[in-house]
Amino acid sequence: MGAQWKKAGKMEASNKKGAVITKIVRELQVAARMGGPDPDGNPRLRRALDAARLAACSRDTVERAIKKGSGQLEGDAIEECTYEGFAPHQVGVIVECQTDNRTRTAGEMRVLFKSHGGQMGESGSVSWMFDRVGLVEAVAPDGMKDAEEEAIEAGANDVEQGEGSTYYFYGAIEDIETIKTGLSSRKWKITSAEPSYKAKNKTELTPEQRKEVEEFLGELDEFEDSSRVYVTL
């Protein structure tokens, strides 16, 4: 899909639920720290709350995360950091992380890249291979006939089909809420809506090469501090 990489079945696997909730809690903290605890004036927090509802996070967990992020409760400060590099076979990778220890996270990221024959690069070494976009992921309603027409009606610039009836709608970051509202009004089920990276060109791989790269991406995705992984696939 050339955007955020997700391991097949990750959200459905019961043994992964704890890791998913941990990442959502960190996102809630970061969103509240950066934009305040009121979701009405904080689009990023609204999106994090939507993710929390989809993952069935408890109300207490959500409230504590927001209070920690906004400074109403004591706790380790969660920071955002971004790493760039190449997976095997020169596949471009951007990893967004949320951590309470940048030094530890950077060291562990280097080990992950190196152990799979990849290479972690400097800032800007890979990001030029991507466009910064708004991404709305949604499940099509029954009877949907033309995804491209739906994208135009919702205000998106582009659309790609994912697995099954899942589609990815792209537009400007400032148009995320407009696209989300437009799709919802047309009976689409929104599963996520957030700023993203979209590869300008996709790296072509053989099936064997792709399997090797996906093993590496799976480890990046499962790394506790990673929140999003973007690739040129």
Coordinates of N, CA and C in Angstrom, one line a residue:
M1 N 0.8 -1.2 0.0 CA 0.0 0.0 0.0 C 0.8 1.3 0.0
G2 N 2.1 1.2 0.3 CA 3.0 2.3 0.2 C 2.8 3.3 1.3
A3 N 2.1 2.9 2.4 CA 1.9 3.8 3.5 C 2.3 3.1 4.8
Q4 N 1.4 3.2 5.8 CA 1.6 2.5 7.1 C 1.6 1.0 6.9
W5 N 2.6 0.3 7.4 CA 2.6 -1.1 7.3 C 2.0 -1.8 8.5
K6 N 1.1 -2.7 8.3 CA 0.5 -3.4 9.4 C 0.6 -4.9 9.2
K7 N 1.0 -5.6 10.3 CA 1.1 -7.1 10.2 C -0.3 -7.7 10.2
A8 N -0.5 -8.6 9.2 CA -1.8 -9.2 9.0 C -2.3 -9.9 10.3
G9 N -3.5 -9.5 10.7 CA -4.1 -10.2 11.9 C -3.7 -9.6 13.2
K10 N -2.9 -8.5 13.2 CA -2.3 -8.0 14.4 C -3.4 -7.6 15.4
M11 N -4.4 -6.8 14.9 CA -5.4 -6.3 15.8 C -6.3 -7.4 16.3
E12 N -6.5 -8.5 15.6 CA -7.4 -9.5 16.0 C -6.7 -10.5 16.9
A13 N -5.4 -10.6 17.0 CA -4.7 -11.6 17.8 C -4.9 -11.2 19.3
S14 N -5.4 -12.1 20.1 CA -5.7 -11.8 21.5 C -4.4 -11.5 22.3
N15 N -3.3 -12.2 21.9 CA -2.1 -12.1 22.6 C -1.4 -10.8 22.3
K16 N -1.9 -10.0 21.3 CA -1.3 -8.7 20.9 C -2.1 -7.6 21.5
K17 N -3.3 -7.9 22.1 CA -4.1 -6.8 22.6 C -3.4 -5.9 23.6
G18 N -2.7 -6.5 24.5 CA -2.0 -5.7 25.5 C -1.0 -4.7 24.9
A19 N -0.3 -5.2 23.9 CA 0.7 -4.3 23.2 C 0.0 -3.2 22.4
V20 N -1.2 -3.5 21.8 CA -2.0 -2.5 21.1 C -2.4 -1.4 22.1
I21 N -3.0 -1.8 23.2 CA -3.5 -0.9 24.2 C -2.3 0.0 24.8
T22 N -1.2 -0.6 25.0 CA 0.0 0.2 25.5 C 0.3 1.3 24.5
K23 N 0.3 1.0 23.2 CA 0.6 2.0 22.2 C -0.5 3.1 22.1
I24 N -1.7 2.7 22.3 CA -2.8 3.7 22.3 C -2.7 4.6 23.5
V25 N -2.3 4.0 24.7 CA -2.2 4.8 25.9 C -1.1 5.9 25.7
R26 N 0.0 5.5 25.1 CA 1.1 6.4 24.8 C 0.7 7.5 23.8
E27 N -0.1 7.1 22.8 CA -0.6 8.1 21.9 C -1.6 9.1 22.6
L28 N -2.4 8.6 23.5 CA -3.2 9.5 24.3 C -2.4 10.5 25.1
Q29 N -1.4 10.0 25.7 CA -0.5 10.9 26.5 C 0.2 11.9 25.7
V30 N 0.7 11.5 24.5 CA 1.4 12.5 23.7 C 0.4 13.5 23.1
A31 N -0.7 13.1 22.7 CA -1.8 14.0 22.1 C -2.2 15.0 23.2
A32 N -2.4 14.5 24.4 CA -2.9 15.4 25.5 C -1.8 16.4 25.8
R33 N -0.5 16.0 25.8 CA 0.6 16.8 26.2 C 0.8 17.9 25.1
M34 N 0.6 17.6 23.8 CA 0.9 18.5 22.8 C -0.3 19.5 22.5
G35 N -1.5 19.0 22.7 CA -2.7 19.8 22.3 C -3.7 20.0 23.4
G36 N -3.4 19.5 24.7 CA -4.3 19.7 25.8 C -5.3 18.6 25.9
P37 N -6.0 18.6 27.1 CA -6.9 17.4 27.4 C -8.3 17.5 26.8
D38 N -8.6 18.6 26.1 CA -10.0 18.8 25.6 C -10.0 18.3 24.1
P39 N -10.7 17.2 23.9 CA -10.7 16.7 22.5 C -11.4 17.6 21.5
D40 N -12.3 18.5 22.0 CA -13.0 19.4 21.1 C -12.0 20.3 20.4
G41 N -10.9 20.7 21.0 CA -9.9 21.5 20.4 C -8.6 20.8 20.1
N42 N -8.7 19.5 20.1 CA -7.5 18.7 19.9 C -7.8 17.5 18.9
P43 N -7.7 17.8 17.6 CA -8.0 16.7 16.7 C -7.2 15.4 16.9
R44 N -5.9 15.5 17.2 CA -5.1 14.3 17.4 C -5.7 13.5 18.6
L45 N -6.1 14.2 19.7 CA -6.6 13.5 20.8 C -8.0 12.8 20.4
R46 N -8.8 13.5 19.6 CA -10.0 12.9 19.1 C -9.7 11.6 18.4
R47 N -8.7 11.6 17.5 CA -8.4 10.4 16.8 C -7.9 9.3 17.7
A48 N -7.1 9.7 18.7 CA -6.6 8.7 19.7 C -7.8 8.1 20.5
L49 N -8.7 8.9 20.8 CA -9.9 8.4 21.6 C -10.7 7.4 20.7
D50 N -10.8 7.7 19.4 CA -11.5 6.8 18.5 C -10.8 5.4 18.5
A51 N -9.4 5.5 18.5 CA -8.7 4.2 18.5 C -8.9 3.5 19.8
A52 N -8.9 4.2 20.9 CA -9.2 3.6 22.2 C -10.5 2.9 22.3
R53 N -11.5 3.5 21.7 CA -12.9 2.9 21.7 C -12.8 1.6 20.8
L54 N -12.2 1.7 19.7 CA -12.1 0.5 18.8 C -11.4 -0.7 19.5
A55 N -10.4 -0.3 20.3 CA -9.6 -1.4 21.1 C -10.2 -1.7 22.4
A56 N -11.4 -1.1 22.7 CA -12.1 -1.4 24.0 C -11.2 -1.1 25.2
C57 N -10.5 0.0 25.1 CA -9.7 0.5 26.3 C -10.7 0.9 27.4
S58 N -10.4 0.6 28.6 CA -11.3 1.0 29.7 C -11.3 2.5 29.9
R59 N -12.4 3.0 30.4 CA -12.5 4.5 30.7 C -11.5 4.9 31.6
D60 N -11.2 4.2 32.6 CA -10.1 4.6 33.6 C -8.8 4.7 33.0
T61 N -8.4 3.7 32.1 CA -7.2 3.7 31.4 C -7.0 5.0 30.5
V62 N -8.1 5.3 29.8 CA -8.1 6.5 28.9 C -7.9 7.8 29.8
E63 N -8.7 7.9 30.8 CA -8.7 9.1 31.6 C -7.3 9.3 32.3
R64 N -6.7 8.2 32.8 CA -5.4 8.3 33.4 C -4.4 8.7 32.4
A65 N -4.4 8.2 31.2 CA -3.5 8.5 30.1 C -3.6 10.0 29.8
I66 N -4.8 10.5 29.7 CA -5.0 11.9 29.3 C -4.5 12.8 30.4
K67 N -4.7 12.5 31.7 CA -4.3 13.3 32.8 C -2.8 13.3 32.9
K68 N -2.1 12.1 32.7 CA -0.7 12.1 32.7 C -0.1 12.9 31.6
G69 N -0.7 12.8 30.4 CA -0.2 13.6 29.3 C -0.3 15.1 29.5
S70 N -1.4 15.5 30.1 CA -1.6 17.0 30.3 C -1.1 17.5 31.6
G71 N -0.4 16.6 32.4 CA 0.3 17.1 33.6 C -0.5 17.1 34.9
Q72 N -1.7 16.5 34.8 CA -2.6 16.5 35.9 C -2.3 15.3 36.9
L73 N -1.5 14.3 36.4 CA -1.0 13.2 37.2 C 0.5 13.1 36.9
E74 N 1.2 12.6 37.9 CA 2.6 12.4 37.7 C 2.9 11.2 36.9
G75 N 4.0 11.2 36.2 CA 4.4 10.0 35.4 C 5.5 10.4 34.5
D76 N 6.2 9.3 34.0 CA 7.3 9.6 33.0 C 6.7 10.2 31.8
A77 N 7.4 11.3 31.3 CA 7.0 12.0 30.1 C 7.3 11.1 28.9
I78 N 6.3 11.0 28.0 CA 6.5 10.2 26.8 C 6.8 11.2 25.7
E79 N 7.9 10.9 24.9 CA 8.3 11.8 23.8 C 8.2 11.0 22.5
E80 N 8.0 11.8 21.4 CA 8.0 11.2 20.1 C 9.4 11.4 19.4
C81 N 9.7 10.4 18.7 CA 11.0 10.4 17.9 C 10.8 9.6 16.6
T82 N 11.5 10.0 15.6 CA 11.3 9.3 14.3 C 12.7 8.8 13.8
Y83 N 12.7 7.6 13.3 CA 13.9 7.0 12.8 C 13.7 6.6 11.3
E84 N 14.7 6.8 10.5 CA 14.7 6.4 9.1 C 15.8 5.5 8.8
G85 N 15.6 4.7 7.8 CA 16.6 3.7 7.3 C 16.1 2.8 6.2
F86 N 16.9 1.8 5.9 CA 16.6 0.9 4.8 C 16.5 -0.5 5.4
A87 N 15.4 -1.2 5.0 CA 15.3 -2.6 5.3 C 16.1 -3.3 4.2
P88 N 16.2 -4.6 4.3 CA 16.9 -5.4 3.3 C 16.3 -5.0 1.9
H89 N 17.2 -5.1 0.9 CA 16.8 -4.9 -0.5 C 16.4 -3.4 -0.8
Q90 N 17.0 -2.5 0.1 CA 16.8 -1.1 -0.1 C 15.4 -0.6 -0.1
V91 N 14.6 -1.2 0.8 CA 13.2 -0.8 1.0 C 13.3 0.4 2.1
G92 N 12.8 1.5 1.7 CA 12.8 2.7 2.6 C 11.8 2.5 3.8
V93 N 12.3 2.9 5.0 CA 11.5 2.7 6.2 C 11.5 3.9 7.1
I94 N 10.4 4.3 7.5 CA 10.3 5.4 8.6 C 9.5 4.8 9.8
V95 N 10.1 4.9 10.9 CA 9.5 4.3 12.2 C 9.3 5.5 13.1
E96 N 8.0 5.7 13.5 CA 7.6 6.7 14.5 C 7.6 5.9 15.9
C97 N 8.2 6.5 16.9 CA 8.3 5.9 18.2 C 7.8 6.8 19.3
Q98 N 7.3 6.3 20.3 CA 7.0 7.0 21.5 C 7.7 6.4 22.7
T99 N 8.5 7.1 23.4 CA 9.3 6.6 24.4 C 9.6 7.5 25.6
D100 N 10.0 6.9 26.7 CA 10.4 7.7 27.9 C 11.9 7.7 28.0
N101 N 12.6 7.1 27.0 CA 14.1 7.1 27.0 C 14.6 7.0 25.6
R102 N 14.9 8.2 25.0 CA 15.3 8.3 23.6 C 16.6 7.5 23.4
T103 N 17.5 7.5 24.3 CA 18.8 6.9 24.1 C 18.6 5.4 24.0
R104 N 17.8 4.8 24.9 CA 17.5 3.4 24.8 C 16.9 3.0 23.5
T105 N 15.9 3.7 23.2 CA 15.1 3.4 21.9 C 16.0 3.5 20.7
A106 N 16.8 4.5 20.6 CA 17.7 4.7 19.4 C 18.7 3.5 19.3
G107 N 19.2 3.0 20.5 CA 20.1 1.9 20.5 C 19.4 0.6 20.0
E108 N 18.2 0.4 20.5 CA 17.5 -0.8 20.2 C 17.1 -0.8 18.7
M109 N 16.8 0.4 18.2 CA 16.4 0.5 16.8 C 17.6 0.1 15.9
R110 N 18.8 0.6 16.3 CA 20.0 0.3 15.5 C 20.2 -1.2 15.4
V111 N 20.1 -1.8 16.6 CA 20.2 -3.3 16.6 C 19.2 -4.0 15.7
L112 N 18.0 -3.6 15.7 CA 17.0 -4.2 14.9 C 17.3 -4.1 13.4
F113 N 17.7 -2.9 13.0 CA 18.1 -2.7 11.6 C 19.3 -3.6 11.2
K114 N 20.3 -3.5 12.0 CA 21.6 -4.2 11.7 C 21.4 -5.7 11.7
S115 N 20.6 -6.2 12.7 CA 20.4 -7.7 12.8 C 19.7 -8.3 11.6
H116 N 19.0 -7.5 10.8 CA 18.3 -8.0 9.6 C 18.9 -7.5 8.3
G117 N 20.1 -7.0 8.4 CA 20.8 -6.6 7.2 C 20.4 -5.3 6.6
G118 N 19.7 -4.5 7.5 CA 19.3 -3.2 7.1 C 20.3 -2.1 7.6
Q119 N 19.9 -0.9 7.5 CA 20.8 0.2 7.9 C 20.0 1.4 8.4
M120 N 20.2 1.8 9.6 CA 19.5 3.0 10.1 C 20.2 4.2 9.6
G121 N 19.5 5.2 9.0 CA 20.2 6.4 8.5 C 19.9 7.7 9.3
E122 N 20.4 8.8 8.7 CA 20.2 10.1 9.4 C 18.9 10.6 9.0
S123 N 18.5 11.7 9.7 CA 17.2 12.3 9.4 C 17.3 12.9 8.0
G124 N 16.2 12.6 7.2 CA 16.2 13.0 5.8 C 16.7 12.0 4.8
S125 N 17.3 10.9 5.3 CA 17.9 10.0 4.4 C 16.9 9.1 3.6
V126 N 15.7 9.0 4.2 CA 14.6 8.2 3.6 C 13.3 9.0 3.4
S127 N 13.1 10.0 4.2 CA 11.8 10.7 4.2 C 11.5 11.4 2.9
W128 N 12.5 11.7 2.1 CA 12.3 12.3 0.8 C 11.6 11.3 -0.2
M129 N 11.6 10.1 0.2 CA 10.9 9.0 -0.6 C 9.4 9.0 -0.4
F130 N 8.9 9.8 0.5 CA 7.5 9.8 0.9 C 6.9 11.2 0.8
D131 N 5.6 11.2 0.6 CA 4.8 12.4 0.7 C 4.1 12.4 2.1
R132 N 4.0 13.6 2.7 CA 3.3 13.7 4.0 C 1.8 13.9 3.6
V133 N 0.9 13.0 4.1 CA -0.5 13.1 3.7 C -1.4 12.8 4.9
G134 N -2.7 13.0 4.7 CA -3.7 12.6 5.6 C -4.2 11.2 5.2
L135 N -4.4 10.3 6.1 CA -4.9 9.0 5.7 C -6.1 8.6 6.6
V136 N -7.2 8.2 5.9 CA -8.4 7.7 6.5 C -8.6 6.3 6.1
E137 N -8.6 5.3 7.0 CA -8.8 3.9 6.7 C -10.2 3.6 7.1
A138 N -10.9 3.0 6.1 CA -12.4 2.7 6.4 C -12.8 1.4 5.7
V139 N -13.9 0.8 6.2 CA -14.4 -0.4 5.7 C -15.7 0.0 4.9
A140 N -15.7 -0.6 3.7 CA -16.8 -0.2 2.8 C -18.2 -0.7 3.2
P141 N -19.2 0.1 3.0 CA -20.6 -0.4 3.3 C -21.0 -1.5 2.3
D142 N -22.0 -2.3 2.6 CA -22.5 -3.2 1.7 C -23.0 -2.5 0.4
G143 N -22.7 -3.1 -0.7 CA -23.2 -2.5 -1.9 C -22.4 -1.4 -2.5
M144 N -21.3 -1.1 -1.9 CA -20.4 0.0 -2.5 C -19.9 -0.4 -3.8
K145 N -20.1 0.4 -4.8 CA -19.8 0.1 -6.2 C -18.5 0.7 -6.7
D146 N -18.2 2.0 -6.4 CA -17.1 2.7 -7.0 C -16.3 3.4 -5.9
A147 N -15.2 2.9 -5.5 CA -14.4 3.5 -4.4 C -13.8 4.9 -4.8
E148 N -13.5 5.0 -6.1 CA -12.9 6.3 -6.6 C -14.0 7.4 -6.5
E149 N -15.2 7.1 -6.9 CA -16.3 8.0 -6.8 C -16.6 8.4 -5.3
E150 N -16.5 7.4 -4.4 CA -16.7 7.7 -3.0 C -15.6 8.6 -2.5
A151 N -14.4 8.4 -3.0 CA -13.3 9.2 -2.5 C -13.5 10.7 -2.9
I152 N -13.9 10.9 -4.2 CA -14.2 12.2 -4.7 C -15.3 12.9 -3.9
E153 N -16.3 12.2 -3.6 CA -17.5 12.7 -2.8 C -17.1 13.1 -1.4
A154 N -16.1 12.3 -0.8 CA -15.7 12.6 0.5 C -14.6 13.7 0.6
G155 N -14.0 14.0 -0.5 CA -13.0 15.1 -0.5 C -11.6 14.5 -0.5
A156 N -11.4 13.2 -0.8 CA -10.0 12.6 -0.8 C -9.4 12.8 -2.2
N157 N -8.1 12.8 -2.2 CA -7.4 12.9 -3.5 C -7.1 11.5 -4.2
D158 N -7.0 10.5 -3.4 CA -6.7 9.2 -3.9 C -7.2 8.1 -3.0
V159 N -7.4 6.9 -3.5 CA -7.8 5.8 -2.7 C -7.2 4.5 -3.1
E160 N -6.8 3.6 -2.2 CA -6.3 2.3 -2.5 C -7.0 1.3 -1.7
Q161 N -7.2 0.1 -2.3 CA -7.9 -1.0 -1.6 C -6.8 -1.8 -0.8
G162 N -7.2 -2.1 0.5 CA -6.4 -2.9 1.3 C -6.9 -4.4 1.3
E163 N -6.9 -5.0 2.5 CA -7.4 -6.4 2.6 C -8.9 -6.4 2.6
G164 N -9.6 -7.3 1.8 CA -11.0 -7.4 1.9 C -11.7 -6.1 1.5
S165 N -12.6 -5.6 2.3 CA -13.4 -4.4 2.1 C -12.8 -3.2 2.7
T166 N -11.5 -3.2 3.1 CA -10.9 -2.1 3.7 C -10.2 -1.2 2.6
Y167 N -10.4 0.1 2.7 CA -9.8 1.0 1.8 C -9.0 2.1 2.5
Y168 N -8.1 2.7 1.8 CA -7.2 3.8 2.3 C -7.5 5.0 1.5
F169 N -8.0 6.1 2.1 CA -8.3 7.3 1.5 C -7.2 8.4 1.8
Y170 N -6.6 9.0 0.8 CA -5.6 10.0 1.0 C -6.0 11.4 0.7
G171 N -5.5 12.3 1.4 CA -5.8 13.7 1.1 C -4.8 14.6 1.9
A172 N -5.0 15.9 1.9 CA -4.2 16.8 2.7 C -4.4 16.5 4.2
I173 N -3.4 16.7 5.0 CA -3.6 16.5 6.5 C -4.7 17.4 7.0
E174 N -4.8 18.6 6.6 CA -5.9 19.5 7.1 C -7.3 19.1 6.6
D175 N -7.4 18.1 5.7 CA -8.7 17.6 5.3 C -9.1 16.3 5.9
I176 N -8.3 15.8 6.9 CA -8.6 14.5 7.5 C -10.1 14.5 8.0
E177 N -10.4 15.5 8.8 CA -11.8 15.5 9.4 C -12.8 15.6 8.4
T178 N -12.6 16.3 7.3 CA -13.6 16.4 6.2 C -13.8 15.1 5.5
I179 N -12.7 14.4 5.2 CA -12.8 13.1 4.6 C -13.5 12.1 5.5
K180 N -13.1 12.1 6.8 CA -13.7 11.2 7.7 C -15.2 11.4 7.8
T181 N -15.6 12.7 7.9 CA -17.1 13.0 8.0 C -17.8 12.6 6.8
G182 N -17.2 12.9 5.6 CA -17.8 12.6 4.3 C -18.0 11.1 4.2
L183 N -17.0 10.3 4.6 CA -17.2 8.8 4.5 C -18.2 8.3 5.4
S184 N -18.2 8.8 6.7 CA -19.1 8.4 7.7 C -20.6 8.6 7.2
S185 N -20.8 9.8 6.6 CA -22.1 10.1 6.1 C -22.6 9.2 5.0
R186 N -21.6 8.5 4.4 CA -21.9 7.6 3.3 C -21.9 6.1 3.7
K187 N -22.0 5.9 5.1 CA -22.1 4.6 5.7 C -20.8 3.8 5.8
W188 N -19.6 4.5 5.5 CA -18.4 3.8 5.7 C -18.1 3.7 7.2
K189 N -17.4 2.6 7.6 CA -17.0 2.4 9.0 C -15.5 2.9 9.1
I190 N -15.3 3.9 9.8 CA -13.9 4.5 10.0 C -13.1 3.7 11.0
T191 N -12.0 3.2 10.6 CA -11.1 2.4 11.5 C -9.9 3.2 12.0
S192 N -9.5 4.2 11.3 CA -8.4 5.1 11.7 C -8.4 6.4 10.8
A193 N -7.9 7.5 11.4 CA -7.8 8.7 10.6 C -6.7 9.5 11.2
E194 N -5.6 9.7 10.5 CA -4.4 10.4 11.0 C -3.4 10.8 10.0
P195 N -2.5 11.7 10.3 CA -1.4 12.0 9.4 C -0.6 10.8 9.1
S196 N 0.0 10.7 7.9 CA 0.7 9.5 7.5 C 1.8 9.9 6.5
Y197 N 2.5 8.9 6.0 CA 3.5 9.0 4.9 C 3.0 8.1 3.8
K198 N 3.1 8.5 2.6 CA 2.8 7.7 1.4 C 3.9 7.7 0.5
A199 N 4.4 6.5 0.2 CA 5.6 6.3 -0.7 C 5.3 6.9 -2.1
K200 N 6.3 7.7 -2.6 CA 6.2 8.2 -3.9 C 6.3 7.1 -5.0
N201 N 7.2 6.2 -4.7 CA 7.4 5.0 -5.6 C 7.5 3.8 -4.7
K202 N 7.0 2.7 -5.2 CA 7.1 1.4 -4.4 C 8.2 0.6 -4.9
T203 N 8.9 -0.1 -3.9 CA 10.0 -0.9 -4.2 C 9.5 -2.3 -4.7
E204 N 10.0 -2.7 -5.9 CA 9.6 -4.0 -6.4 C 10.4 -5.1 -5.8
L205 N 9.8 -6.2 -5.4 CA 10.5 -7.3 -4.7 C 10.0 -8.6 -5.3
T206 N 10.9 -9.6 -5.2 CA 10.5 -11.0 -5.5 C 9.7 -11.5 -4.3
P207 N 8.9 -12.6 -4.4 CA 8.2 -13.1 -3.2 C 9.2 -13.5 -2.1
E208 N 10.4 -14.0 -2.4 CA 11.4 -14.4 -1.4 C 11.9 -13.1 -0.7
Q209 N 12.2 -12.1 -1.5 CA 12.7 -10.8 -0.9 C 11.6 -10.2 0.0
R210 N 10.4 -10.2 -0.5 CA 9.3 -9.6 0.3 C 9.1 -10.3 1.6
K211 N 9.2 -11.6 1.6 CA 9.1 -12.4 2.9 C 10.2 -12.0 3.8
E212 N 11.4 -11.8 3.4 CA 12.5 -11.4 4.2 C 12.3 -10.0 4.8
V213 N 11.8 -9.1 4.0 CA 11.5 -7.7 4.4 C 10.4 -7.7 5.4
E214 N 9.4 -8.5 5.2 CA 8.2 -8.5 6.1 C 8.6 -9.1 7.5
E215 N 9.5 -10.0 7.5 CA 10.0 -10.5 8.8 C 10.6 -9.4 9.6
F216 N 11.4 -8.5 9.0 CA 12.0 -7.4 9.6 C 10.9 -6.4 10.0
L217 N 10.0 -6.1 9.2 CA 8.9 -5.2 9.5 C 8.1 -5.6 10.6
G218 N 7.9 -7.0 10.7 CA 7.1 -7.5 11.8 C 7.7 -7.2 13.1
E219 N 9.1 -7.3 13.2 CA 9.8 -7.1 14.4 C 9.7 -5.6 14.8
L220 N 9.8 -4.7 13.7 CA 9.7 -3.3 14.0 C 8.3 -3.0 14.5
D221 N 7.3 -3.6 14.0 CA 5.9 -3.3 14.4 C 5.7 -3.8 15.8
E222 N 6.3 -4.9 16.2 CA 6.1 -5.4 17.5 C 7.0 -4.8 18.6
F223 N 8.0 -4.0 18.1 CA 8.9 -3.3 19.1 C 8.0 -2.4 20.0
E224 N 8.2 -2.5 21.3 CA 7.3 -1.8 22.2 C 7.2 -0.3 22.0
D225 N 8.3 0.3 21.6 CA 8.3 1.8 21.5 C 7.8 2.3 20.1
S226 N 7.6 1.4 19.2 CA 7.2 1.8 17.8 C 5.7 2.1 17.9
S227 N 5.3 3.2 17.2 CA 3.8 3.5 17.1 C 3.3 3.3 15.7
R228 N 4.2 3.6 14.7 CA 3.8 3.5 13.3 C 5.0 3.1 12.4
V229 N 4.8 2.3 11.4 CA 5.9 1.9 10.5 C 5.5 2.2 9.1
Y230 N 6.3 3.0 8.4 CA 5.9 3.3 7.0 C 7.0 2.7 6.1
V231 N 6.6 2.2 4.9 CA 7.5 1.5 4.0 C 7.2 1.9 2.6
T232 N 8.2 1.7 1.7 CA 8.0 1.9 0.3 C 7.6 0.6 -0.4
L233 N 6.6 -0.1 0.1 CA 6.0 -1.3 -0.5 C 4.6 -1.0 -0.9

